[in-house]
CSV table of C-alpha atoms in Angstrom, one decimal:
chain,number,residue,atom,x,y,z
A,203,MET,CA,0.0,0.0,0.0
A,204,SER,CA,2.8,2.4,0.9
A,205,ALA,CA,4.6,1.6,-2.4
A,206,PHE,CA,1.4,2.4,-4.3
A,207,LYS,CA,1.0,5.7,-2.4
A,208,SER,CA,4.6,6.6,-3.1
A,209,SER,CA,4.1,5.9,-6.8
A,210,ALA,CA,0.9,8.0,-6.9
A,211,LEU,CA,2.6,10.9,-5.2
A,212,ARG,CA,5.5,10.7,-7.6
A,213,LEU,CA,3.1,10.9,-10.5
A,214,MET,CA,1.0,13.8,-9.2
A,215,ARG,CA,3.9,16.0,-7.9
A,216,PRO,CA,4.4,18.0,-11.1
A,217,PHE,CA,0.7,19.2,-11.0
A,218,ALA,CA,1.5,21.0,-7.8
A,219,ILE,CA,3.0,23.6,-10.1
A,220,ARG,CA,0.2,25.7,-11.5
A,221,ASP,CA,1.9,26.8,-14.7
A,222,TYR,CA,2.7,23.2,-15.6
A,223,ALA,CA,-0.9,22.2,-14.8
A,224,MET,CA,-2.2,24.8,-17.3
A,225,LEU,CA,0.4,23.7,-19.9
A,226,ALA,CA,-0.4,20.0,-19.5
A,227,SER,CA,-4.2,20.7,-19.7
A,228,ALA,CA,-3.7,22.6,-22.9
A,229,LEU,CA,-1.6,19.8,-24.3
A,230,VAL,CA,-4.3,17.2,-23.4
A,231,LEU,CA,-7.0,19.3,-25.0
A,232,SER,CA,-5.0,19.9,-28.2
A,233,THR,CA,-4.2,16.2,-28.3
A,234,PHE,CA,-7.9,15.4,-27.9
A,235,ALA,CA,-8.6,17.6,-30.9
A,236,ALA,CA,-5.9,15.8,-32.9
A,237,GLY,CA,-7.6,12.5,-32.0
A,238,MET,CA,-10.9,13.8,-33.2
A,239,TRP,CA,-9.4,15.0,-36.4
A,240,THR,CA,-7.9,11.6,-37.1
A,241,VAL,CA,-11.3,10.0,-37.4
A,242,ALA,CA,-13.1,13.1,-38.8
A,243,MET,CA,-10.5,13.4,-41.6
A,244,VAL,CA,-10.7,9.7,-42.6
A,245,TYR,CA,-14.5,9.7,-42.9
A,246,GLN,CA,-14.6,13.2,-44.5
A,247,VAL,CA,-12.3,11.8,-47.2
A,248,ARG,CA,-14.5,8.8,-47.7
A,249,HIS,CA,-17.6,11.1,-47.6
A,250,LEU,CA,-16.0,12.9,-50.6
A,251,GLY,CA,-15.7,9.5,-52.4
A,252,GLY,CA,-12.0,9.0,-51.6
A,253,GLY,CA,-10.2,5.7,-51.0
A,254,PRO,CA,-6.8,4.6,-49.8
A,255,VAL,CA,-4.9,6.7,-52.4
A,256,GLU,CA,-6.9,9.9,-51.5
A,257,LEU,CA,-6.4,9.2,-47.8
A,258,SER,CA,-2.7,8.8,-48.4
A,259,MET,CA,-2.6,12.2,-50.1
A,260,VAL,CA,-4.2,14.0,-47.1
A,261,ALA,CA,-2.0,12.1,-44.6
A,262,THR,CA,1.1,12.8,-46.7
A,263,ALA,CA,0.3,16.5,-46.7
A,264,ASN,CA,0.3,16.5,-42.9
A,265,ALA,CA,3.7,14.7,-42.8
A,266,VAL,CA,5.2,17.1,-45.4
A,267,GLY,CA,4.1,20.1,-43.4
A,268,LEU,CA,5.7,18.8,-40.3
A,269,LEU,CA,8.9,17.8,-42.2
A,270,CYS,CA,9.3,21.1,-44.0
A,271,PHE,CA,9.1,23.3,-40.9
A,272,VAL,CA,10.3,21.2,-38.0
A,273,LEU,CA,14.0,22.2,-38.1
A,274,PHE,CA,13.0,25.9,-38.3
A,275,GLY,CA,10.5,25.3,-35.4
A,276,GLY,CA,13.3,24.0,-33.2
A,277,ILE,CA,15.5,26.9,-34.0
A,278,MET,CA,12.7,29.3,-33.1
A,279,ALA,CA,12.2,27.6,-29.8
A,280,ASP,CA,15.8,28.3,-29.0
A,281,ARG,CA,15.6,31.9,-30.2
A,282,HIS,CA,12.1,33.1,-29.0
A,283,SER,CA,9.6,32.8,-26.2
A,284,CYS,CA,8.5,29.2,-26.0
A,285,ARG,CA,5.3,30.3,-24.3
A,286,ARG,CA,4.4,32.7,-27.1
A,287,ILE,CA,5.1,30.1,-29.7
A,288,VAL,CA,2.7,27.5,-28.2
A,289,VAL,CA,0.0,30.2,-27.8
A,290,LEU,CA,0.3,31.4,-31.4
A,291,VAL,CA,0.2,27.8,-32.8
A,292,GLU,CA,-2.9,27.0,-30.8
A,293,THR,CA,-4.6,30.2,-32.1
A,294,PHE,CA,-3.7,29.2,-35.6
A,295,SER,CA,-5.1,25.7,-35.1
A,296,PHE,CA,-8.4,27.1,-33.8
A,297,VAL,CA,-8.8,29.4,-36.8
A,298,LEU,CA,-7.8,26.7,-39.3
A,299,MET,CA,-10.3,24.1,-37.9
A,300,SER,CA,-13.0,26.7,-37.8
A,301,SER,CA,-12.5,27.5,-41.4
A,302,ILE,CA,-12.5,23.8,-42.5
A,303,ALA,CA,-15.7,23.3,-40.4
A,304,VAL,CA,-17.5,26.1,-42.2
A,305,LEU,CA,-16.5,24.6,-45.6
A,306,ALA,CA,-17.6,21.2,-44.5
A,307,ILE,CA,-21.0,22.1,-43.0
A,308,THR,CA,-21.9,24.2,-46.1
A,309,GLY,CA,-21.0,21.4,-48.5
A,310,SER,CA,-18.1,23.5,-50.0
A,311,LEU,CA,-15.3,21.3,-48.8
A,312,GLU,CA,-13.1,19.6,-51.4
A,313,LEU,CA,-10.2,17.1,-51.2
A,314,TRP,CA,-7.6,19.8,-51.8
A,315,HIS,CA,-8.9,21.8,-48.8
A,316,LEU,CA,-8.2,18.8,-46.6
A,317,MET,CA,-4.7,18.5,-48.1
A,318,VAL,CA,-4.0,22.1,-47.3
A,319,ALA,CA,-5.4,21.7,-43.8
A,320,GLY,CA,-3.2,18.6,-43.3
A,321,PHE,CA,-0.1,20.5,-44.4
A,322,LEU,CA,-0.8,23.4,-42.1
A,323,ILE,CA,-1.6,21.1,-39.1
A,324,GLY,CA,1.8,19.5,-39.7
A,325,ALA,CA,3.5,22.9,-39.9
A,326,GLY,CA,1.9,23.9,-36.6
A,327,SER,CA,3.1,20.8,-34.9
A,328,ALA,CA,6.6,21.5,-36.1
A,329,PHE,CA,6.6,24.7,-34.0
A,330,PHE,CA,4.5,23.5,-31.1
A,331,TYR,CA,6.3,20.4,-29.9
A,332,PRO,CA,9.9,21.7,-29.9
A,333,ALA,CA,8.7,24.8,-28.0
A,334,TYR,CA,6.8,22.6,-25.5
A,335,SER,CA,9.8,20.3,-25.0
A,336,ALA,CA,12.1,23.3,-24.3
A,337,LEU,CA,9.5,24.9,-22.0
A,338,LEU,CA,8.9,21.9,-19.8
A,339,PRO,CA,12.3,21.8,-18.1
A,340,LYS,CA,11.9,25.6,-17.3
A,341,MET,CA,8.7,24.7,-15.3
A,342,LEU,CA,9.8,21.5,-13.6
A,343,PRO,CA,12.9,20.2,-11.7
A,344,ALA,CA,14.8,17.4,-13.4
A,345,GLU,CA,13.6,14.7,-11.0
A,346,GLN,CA,10.0,15.4,-11.9
A,347,LEU,CA,10.4,15.2,-15.7
A,348,LEU,CA,10.0,11.4,-15.9
A,349,ALA,CA,6.7,11.7,-13.9
A,350,ALA,CA,5.5,14.5,-16.1
A,351,ASN,CA,6.4,12.8,-19.3
A,352,GLY,CA,4.9,9.6,-18.1
A,353,LEU,CA,1.7,11.1,-16.8
A,354,GLU,CA,1.2,13.0,-20.0
A,355,GLY,CA,2.0,9.8,-21.9
A,356,THR,CA,-0.7,8.1,-19.8
A,357,ILE,CA,-3.4,10.8,-20.4
A,358,ARG,CA,-2.5,11.9,-24.0
A,359,PRO,CA,-3.0,8.4,-25.7
A,360,VAL,CA,-6.3,8.0,-23.9
A,361,VAL,CA,-7.6,11.3,-25.4
A,362,HIS,CA,-5.7,11.0,-28.7
A,363,THR,CA,-6.5,7.4,-29.6
A,364,ALA,CA,-9.5,6.7,-27.4
A,365,LEU,CA,-11.7,9.6,-26.2
A,366,GLY,CA,-11.0,11.9,-29.2
A,367,PRO,CA,-11.5,9.3,-31.9
A,368,MET,CA,-14.5,7.8,-30.1
A,369,THR,CA,-16.1,11.2,-29.8
A,370,ALA,CA,-15.5,11.9,-33.4
A,371,GLY,CA,-16.7,8.4,-34.4
A,372,PHE,CA,-20.0,8.9,-32.6
A,373,LEU,CA,-20.4,12.4,-34.1
A,374,VAL,CA,-19.7,11.0,-37.6
A,375,ALA,CA,-22.2,8.1,-37.1
A,376,ALA,CA,-24.9,10.2,-35.5
A,377,LEU,CA,-24.5,13.4,-37.6
A,378,SER,CA,-21.7,13.8,-40.1
A,379,PRO,CA,-17.9,14.3,-40.5
A,380,ALA,CA,-18.6,18.0,-40.7
A,381,HIS,CA,-20.0,18.1,-37.1
A,382,ALA,CA,-17.0,16.2,-35.9
A,383,ILE,CA,-14.7,18.9,-37.4
A,384,ILE,CA,-16.8,21.6,-35.6
A,385,GLY,CA,-16.0,19.7,-32.4
A,386,VAL,CA,-12.3,19.8,-33.2
A,387,ALA,CA,-12.4,23.6,-33.5
A,388,LEU,CA,-14.2,24.0,-30.2
A,389,VAL,CA,-11.6,21.8,-28.3
A,390,HIS,CA,-8.8,23.9,-29.8
A,391,ALA,CA,-10.5,27.0,-28.4
A,392,LEU,CA,-10.5,25.4,-24.9
A,393,ALA,CA,-6.8,24.6,-25.3
A,394,LEU,CA,-6.0,28.1,-26.2
A,395,LEU,CA,-7.8,29.4,-23.1
A,396,MET,CA,-5.6,27.2,-20.9
A,397,LEU,CA,-2.4,28.5,-22.6
A,398,ARG,CA,-3.5,32.0,-22.1
A,399,MET,CA,-3.7,31.4,-18.3
A,400,ILE,CA,0.1,30.7,-18.1
A,401,PRO,CA,1.8,33.8,-16.7
A,402,ASN,CA,4.2,35.6,-19.0
A,403,ARG,CA,7.2,34.9,-16.8
A,404,ASP,CA,10.8,35.9,-17.8
A,405,ALA,CA,12.0,32.3,-17.5
A,406,TYR,CA,9.5,31.1,-20.1
A,407,ASN,CA,10.5,33.9,-22.5
A,408,ALA,CA,14.3,33.6,-22.0
A,409,VAL,CA,16.3,32.9,-25.1
A,410,SER,CA,18.3,29.7,-24.8
A,411,ALA,CA,21.7,31.1,-25.5
A,412,GLU,CA,24.9,29.4,-24.3
A,413,GLY,CA,26.5,31.4,-21.5
A,414,ASP,CA,26.6,35.2,-22.2
A,415,GLN,CA,27.4,34.8,-25.9
A,416,PRO,CA,25.3,36.8,-28.4
A,417,GLN,CA,22.7,34.8,-30.2
A,418,PRO,CA,24.3,33.2,-33.3
A,419,SER,CA,22.7,33.2,-36.8
A,420,ILE,CA,20.0,30.7,-37.7
A,421,LEU,CA,22.3,28.7,-40.0
A,422,ARG,CA,25.0,28.5,-37.3
A,423,GLN,CA,22.4,27.3,-34.7
A,424,LEU,CA,21.3,24.6,-37.2
A,425,ARG,CA,24.9,23.5,-37.7
A,426,GLU,CA,25.4,23.3,-33.9
A,427,GLY,CA,22.3,21.1,-33.5
A,428,VAL,CA,23.3,18.8,-36.3
A,429,GLY,CA,26.9,18.6,-35.1
A,430,TYR,CA,25.9,17.7,-31.5
A,431,THR,CA,23.7,15.0,-32.9
A,432,VAL,CA,26.4,13.5,-35.1
A,433,ARG,CA,28.9,13.5,-32.3
A,434,THR,CA,26.6,12.0,-29.7
A,435,ARG,CA,26.5,8.2,-30.5
A,436,TRP,CA,23.4,7.2,-28.5
A,437,LEU,CA,21.4,10.1,-30.0
A,438,LEU,CA,22.6,9.5,-33.6
A,439,TRP,CA,21.8,5.7,-33.6
A,440,THR,CA,18.5,6.1,-31.9
A,441,LEU,CA,17.4,8.6,-34.6
A,442,LEU,CA,18.7,6.3,-37.4
A,443,PHE,CA,16.7,3.4,-36.0
A,444,SER,CA,13.7,5.7,-35.8
A,445,VAL,CA,13.9,6.5,-39.5
A,446,VAL,CA,13.6,2.8,-40.5
A,447,SER,CA,11.0,2.0,-37.9
A,448,VAL,CA,8.7,4.9,-38.7
A,449,PHE,CA,9.0,4.3,-42.5
A,450,THR,CA,8.0,0.6,-42.1
A,451,PHE,CA,5.0,1.0,-39.8
A,452,ILE,CA,3.6,4.5,-39.8
A,453,GLY,CA,2.1,4.3,-43.4
A,454,PRO,CA,0.3,1.0,-42.8
A,455,PHE,CA,-0.9,2.1,-39.4
A,456,GLU,CA,-2.3,5.5,-40.4
A,457,VAL,CA,-3.5,4.7,-43.9
A,458,LEU,CA,-4.4,1.0,-44.1
A,459,LEU,CA,-5.8,0.2,-40.6
A,460,PRO,CA,-9.2,1.8,-41.5
A,461,PHE,CA,-9.4,-0.6,-44.4
A,462,ILE,CA,-8.5,-3.6,-42.2
A,463,VAL,CA,-11.5,-2.6,-40.0
A,464,SER,CA,-13.9,-2.2,-43.0
A,465,ASP,CA,-12.7,-5.0,-45.3
A,466,ASN,CA,-11.6,-7.7,-42.9
A,467,LEU,CA,-13.9,-7.0,-39.9
A,468,HIS,CA,-16.8,-5.3,-41.8
A,469,GLY,CA,-16.7,-2.5,-39.3
A,470,ASP,CA,-17.7,1.2,-39.4
A,471,ALA,CA,-16.4,4.4,-37.8
A,472,LYS,CA,-17.3,3.3,-34.3
A,473,LEU,CA,-15.3,0.0,-34.6
A,474,PHE,CA,-12.3,1.9,-36.0
A,475,SER,CA,-12.5,4.4,-33.1
A,476,PHE,CA,-12.7,1.5,-30.7
A,477,ALA,CA,-9.6,-0.1,-32.3
A,478,LEU,CA,-7.7,3.2,-31.8
A,479,ALA,CA,-9.0,3.3,-28.3
A,480,PHE,CA,-7.2,0.1,-27.4
A,481,PHE,CA,-3.9,1.4,-28.7
A,482,GLY,CA,-4.6,4.5,-26.6
A,483,ILE,CA,-5.3,2.4,-23.5
A,484,GLY,CA,-2.1,0.4,-24.1
A,485,SER,CA,-0.1,3.7,-24.4
A,486,ALA,CA,-1.7,4.9,-21.1
A,487,LEU,CA,-0.8,1.7,-19.3
A,488,GLY,CA,2.8,1.7,-20.6
A,489,SER,CA,3.3,5.4,-19.7
A,490,LEU,CA,1.8,4.8,-16.2
A,491,LEU,CA,4.0,1.8,-15.6
A,492,ILE,CA,7.2,3.6,-16.4
A,493,ALA,CA,6.2,7.0,-14.8
A,494,SER,CA,5.5,5.4,-11.5
A,495,ALA,CA,9.0,4.0,-11.2
A,496,LYS,CA,12.4,5.5,-10.9
A,497,PHE,CA,14.3,6.3,-14.1
A,498,PRO,CA,15.7,2.9,-15.2
A,499,ARG,CA,19.4,2.2,-14.9
A,500,ARG,CA,19.4,0.4,-18.3
A,501,TYR,CA,17.4,3.2,-20.0
A,502,LEU,CA,18.8,2.9,-23.5
A,503,SER,CA,18.5,-0.9,-23.6
A,504,LEU,CA,15.0,-0.9,-22.2
A,505,MET,CA,13.8,1.8,-24.6
A,506,THR,CA,15.2,-0.1,-27.6
A,507,ALA,CA,13.8,-3.5,-26.5
A,508,CYS,CA,10.3,-2.0,-26.1
A,509,TRP,CA,10.4,-0.4,-29.6
A,510,CYS,CA,11.8,-3.6,-31.1
A,511,LEU,CA,9.4,-6.1,-29.5
A,512,GLY,CA,6.4,-3.8,-29.6
A,513,THR,CA,6.1,-3.8,-33.4
A,514,LEU,CA,6.1,-7.6,-33.8
A,515,PRO,CA,2.3,-8.0,-33.1
A,516,LEU,CA,1.7,-5.7,-36.1
A,517,ALA,CA,2.7,-8.5,-38.3
A,518,MET,CA,-0.6,-10.3,-37.5
A,519,ILE,CA,-2.9,-7.4,-38.2
A,520,GLY,CA,-3.5,-8.4,-41.8
A,521,PHE,CA,-4.7,-11.8,-40.7
A,522,VAL,CA,-7.2,-10.8,-38.0
A,523,SER,CA,-10.8,-11.9,-38.5
A,524,GLU,CA,-12.2,-10.9,-35.1
A,525,ALA,CA,-12.3,-7.5,-33.6
A,526,TRP,CA,-10.9,-8.7,-30.2
A,527,THR,CA,-7.7,-9.9,-31.8
A,528,LEU,CA,-7.1,-6.5,-33.4
A,529,PHE,CA,-7.8,-4.9,-30.0
A,530,ILE,CA,-5.2,-7.1,-28.2
A,531,ILE,CA,-2.5,-6.4,-30.9
A,532,LEU,CA,-3.0,-2.7,-30.6
A,533,LEU,CA,-3.0,-2.8,-26.8
A,534,ALA,CA,0.4,-4.6,-26.8
A,535,PHE,CA,1.8,-2.2,-29.4
A,536,GLY,CA,0.6,0.8,-27.3
A,537,ILE,CA,2.1,-0.4,-24.1
A,538,THR,CA,5.6,-1.0,-25.5
A,539,ASP,CA,5.6,2.1,-27.7
A,540,ALA,CA,4.7,4.3,-24.7
A,541,VAL,CA,7.4,3.0,-22.4
A,542,GLY,CA,10.0,3.7,-25.0
A,543,MET,CA,8.6,7.2,-25.8
A,544,VAL,CA,8.5,8.3,-22.1
A,545,ILE,CA,12.1,7.2,-21.6
A,546,TRP,CA,13.2,8.9,-24.8
A,547,GLY,CA,11.5,12.2,-24.0
A,548,THR,CA,12.9,12.3,-20.5
A,549,LEU,CA,16.3,11.3,-21.8
A,550,LEU,CA,16.5,14.3,-24.2
A,551,GLN,CA,15.4,16.7,-21.5
A,552,ARG,CA,18.1,15.4,-19.0
A,553,ARG,CA,21.1,14.7,-21.2
A,554,VAL,CA,20.8,17.4,-23.9
A,555,PRO,CA,22.2,20.8,-22.9
A,556,SER,CA,19.4,23.3,-22.3
A,557,HIS,CA,20.6,25.8,-24.9
A,558,LEU,CA,20.3,23.0,-27.6
A,559,LEU,CA,17.1,21.4,-26.4
A,560,GLY,CA,14.7,23.1,-28.9
A,561,ARG,CA,17.0,22.2,-31.9
A,562,ILE,CA,17.6,18.7,-30.8
A,563,SER,CA,13.9,18.1,-30.2
A,564,SER,CA,13.2,19.4,-33.7
A,565,LEU,CA,16.0,17.2,-35.1
A,566,ASP,CA,14.4,14.3,-33.3
A,567,PHE,CA,11.1,15.1,-35.1
A,568,PHE,CA,12.9,15.7,-38.5
A,569,VAL,CA,15.1,12.6,-38.5
A,570,SER,CA,12.6,10.3,-37.0
A,571,LEU,CA,9.9,11.4,-39.5
A,572,ALA,CA,12.1,12.0,-42.5
A,573,LEU,CA,10.6,9.1,-44.4
A,574,MET,CA,7.1,9.4,-42.9
A,575,PRO,CA,5.7,11.3,-45.9
A,576,LEU,CA,7.1,8.6,-48.2
A,577,SER,CA,5.7,5.8,-46.0
A,578,VAL,CA,2.3,7.4,-45.9
A,579,ALA,CA,2.4,8.2,-49.6
A,580,VAL,CA,3.3,4.7,-50.8
A,581,ALA,CA,1.0,2.8,-48.3
A,582,GLY,CA,-2.1,3.3,-50.4
A,583,PRO,CA,-0.6,2.6,-53.8
A,584,LEU,CA,1.3,-0.4,-52.4
A,585,THR,CA,-2.0,-2.2,-51.9
A,586,GLN,CA,-2.2,-2.4,-55.7
A,587,VAL,CA,0.9,-4.7,-55.8
A,588,MET,CA,0.9,-6.3,-52.3
A,589,SER,CA,-1.7,-7.8,-50.0
A,590,LEU,CA,-2.5,-6.1,-46.7
A,591,GLN,CA,-1.1,-9.2,-45.0
A,592,THR,CA,2.3,-8.8,-46.6
A,593,ILE,CA,2.5,-5.1,-45.9
A,594,PHE,CA,1.8,-5.6,-42.2
A,595,VAL,CA,4.2,-8.4,-41.9
A,596,ILE,CA,7.0,-6.2,-43.2
A,597,ALA,CA,5.8,-3.4,-40.8
A,598,GLY,CA,6.1,-5.8,-37.8
A,599,VAL,CA,9.5,-7.4,-38.4
A,600,ALA,CA,11.6,-4.5,-39.7
A,601,SER,CA,12.0,-2.6,-36.4
A,602,PRO,CA,13.4,-5.5,-34.4
A,603,VAL,CA,16.1,-6.2,-37.0
A,604,PHE,CA,17.3,-2.6,-37.2
A,605,GLY,CA,16.8,-2.0,-33.5
A,606,ILE,CA,19.4,-4.6,-32.7
A,607,ILE,CA,21.8,-3.0,-35.2
A,608,ALA,CA,21.3,0.4,-33.5
A,609,TRP,CA,21.8,-1.0,-30.0
A,610,TRP,CA,25.1,-2.6,-31.0
A,611,ALA,CA,26.5,0.2,-33.2
A,612,GLY,CA,25.5,2.9,-30.7
A,613,LYS,CA,27.1,1.1,-27.8
A,614,PHE,CA,24.0,1.6,-25.7
A,615,ALA,CA,24.9,-0.9,-23.1
A,616,SER,CA,28.2,0.8,-22.1
A,617,ASP,CA,26.9,4.3,-22.6
A,618,GLU,CA,24.0,3.9,-20.1
A,619,LEU,CA,26.3,2.6,-17.5
A,620,GLU,CA,28.8,5.4,-18.0
A,621,ASN,CA,26.1,8.0,-17.9
A,622,PRO,CA,23.7,7.0,-15.1
A,623,LEU,CA,20.6,9.3,-14.6
A,624,ILE,CA,19.8,9.1,-10.9
A,625,ASP,CA,16.8,10.9,-9.5
A,626,GLU,CA,18.2,13.5,-7.1
A,627,PRO,CA,16.3,16.5,-5.7
A,628,THR,CA,17.0,19.8,-7.5
A,629,SER,CA,15.7,23.3,-7.1
A,630,VAL,CA,12.1,24.0,-8.3
A,631,PRO,CA,11.8,26.7,-10.9
A,632,GLU,CA,10.1,29.9,-9.7
A,633,ALA,CA,6.4,29.3,-10.4
A,634,GLU,CA,3.2,29.4,-8.5
A,635,THR,CA,2.2,26.2,-6.8
A,636,LEU,CA,-1.4,25.0,-6.3
C-alpha cells in the first residue's frame, strides 16, 4: 500500500506547479482535438468519395508540413519565447479548424482543402512540440520530468486514440464528419484558453543562449544542433533506428488500418475508433508503468527493447478476422511504444544541454519522421501490388532487426552505465504552486 501511495505521489507531484498544470491541460485538449481530427478526416475523405490513395494524399500533406518546418521550429524555440510560440500555434489551429468546419458544414469542402489543412496542421506541430519540449524543463525540476512525461504519456494516448476518436466516431455516425470537425475547432478553443492562463514569466521567455554569448545566426544554430547529434552516438543511432522504424510501420498504421477494419472486420467508424482506443489504452498503461518507477538504470536498452518487440504484433494485423484480436494487438503495441517514448522524451530533457534542447527536439522530429511522408504516400498505392497481410508483416518485423543493429552500433549498453541518470532533488523553478 505504501509503495502504491509513493508511486501516486511521484506521478502527481508535477501538477502542484500551477503553470505546468495549465500547460499540461492545454496539451491534453490539443491532443484530444488531434484525435478527433484523425477520425473526422478519414471519414470526411470517404464522404467525398475517396479511398486509400486519397487518404494517403491527405495524410502525406500533414507529414510534409511537419517535415518542412520542424527544423525551423526547433531553432525558433531556442531563439524566441516558447510560451508565445505555443499560444500562437494554438490560435492558428483554432482558426484553421473553424475554417474547415465552415466549408464542411456548407458542403463546399473539397479534397484539396483537406490536403492544405493537413499540411498546415503538420506545420503547426513543427513549431508547437519543440517549443513545448524546451518549455517543460523551465517549469519543472529534473527529477519530476519522468513523472511529467509519463503522466502525459498516460493521459494523452487516452484522449488521442481513445476519447478523441470515439467522440468523433459517434459524431460521424450520429450526424456527419462536418459536425466532428466543428467539435475539433471547439476543443482547440479550450486549449487556447488554458495556454492564455500561463503567466508571462521571464524564465519562459528567456532565449536559450549558451552562456553570455550573443545569439548566433539561424544557420549556425542549425549546424550546432546537427553537429551535436552526429557527435553523440546514442542520439545518432536512436534517430537512425527511428527513420527505419517509422518508415516501415507508420504508413500501414495510419492509412491501411481503417481498411482492415472495414474490409476484414466489416466495421464502421465506431469500430475503427474502438480499435484506436485500445492502442490508446495500451499507451496509457505503458506510460503509467514507467512513470510510477524511478528512471531505469538500463534506460537505452529498455527503450530499444520496447520499440523492437512492440512492433512484432503488427505482423498479425493483416490476418485478423475478429475485432478482439485486433484490440489485443493494438493494446500490446501501445504499451511498449509508450514505455520507449517516455524514456526517450525524458532522456532528451536530461542529457541534452538546455541551450540545444529546442533544436535537438526538432531534429528528433525531423530525422525520426524523415521518411514518414514517403511511408504514408506509398501505403495506399502499395496495396495495388501487395496484399494487406504482406504489408503488415513487413511493418512488424523490420524494427526488431534494425533496433538490434542500432543497440550494437550505438554502444547503448556501455553508454547507459557510463552516464547514469539518478533521481536527485533539484531546485524547483520559480512558479506558483497549487
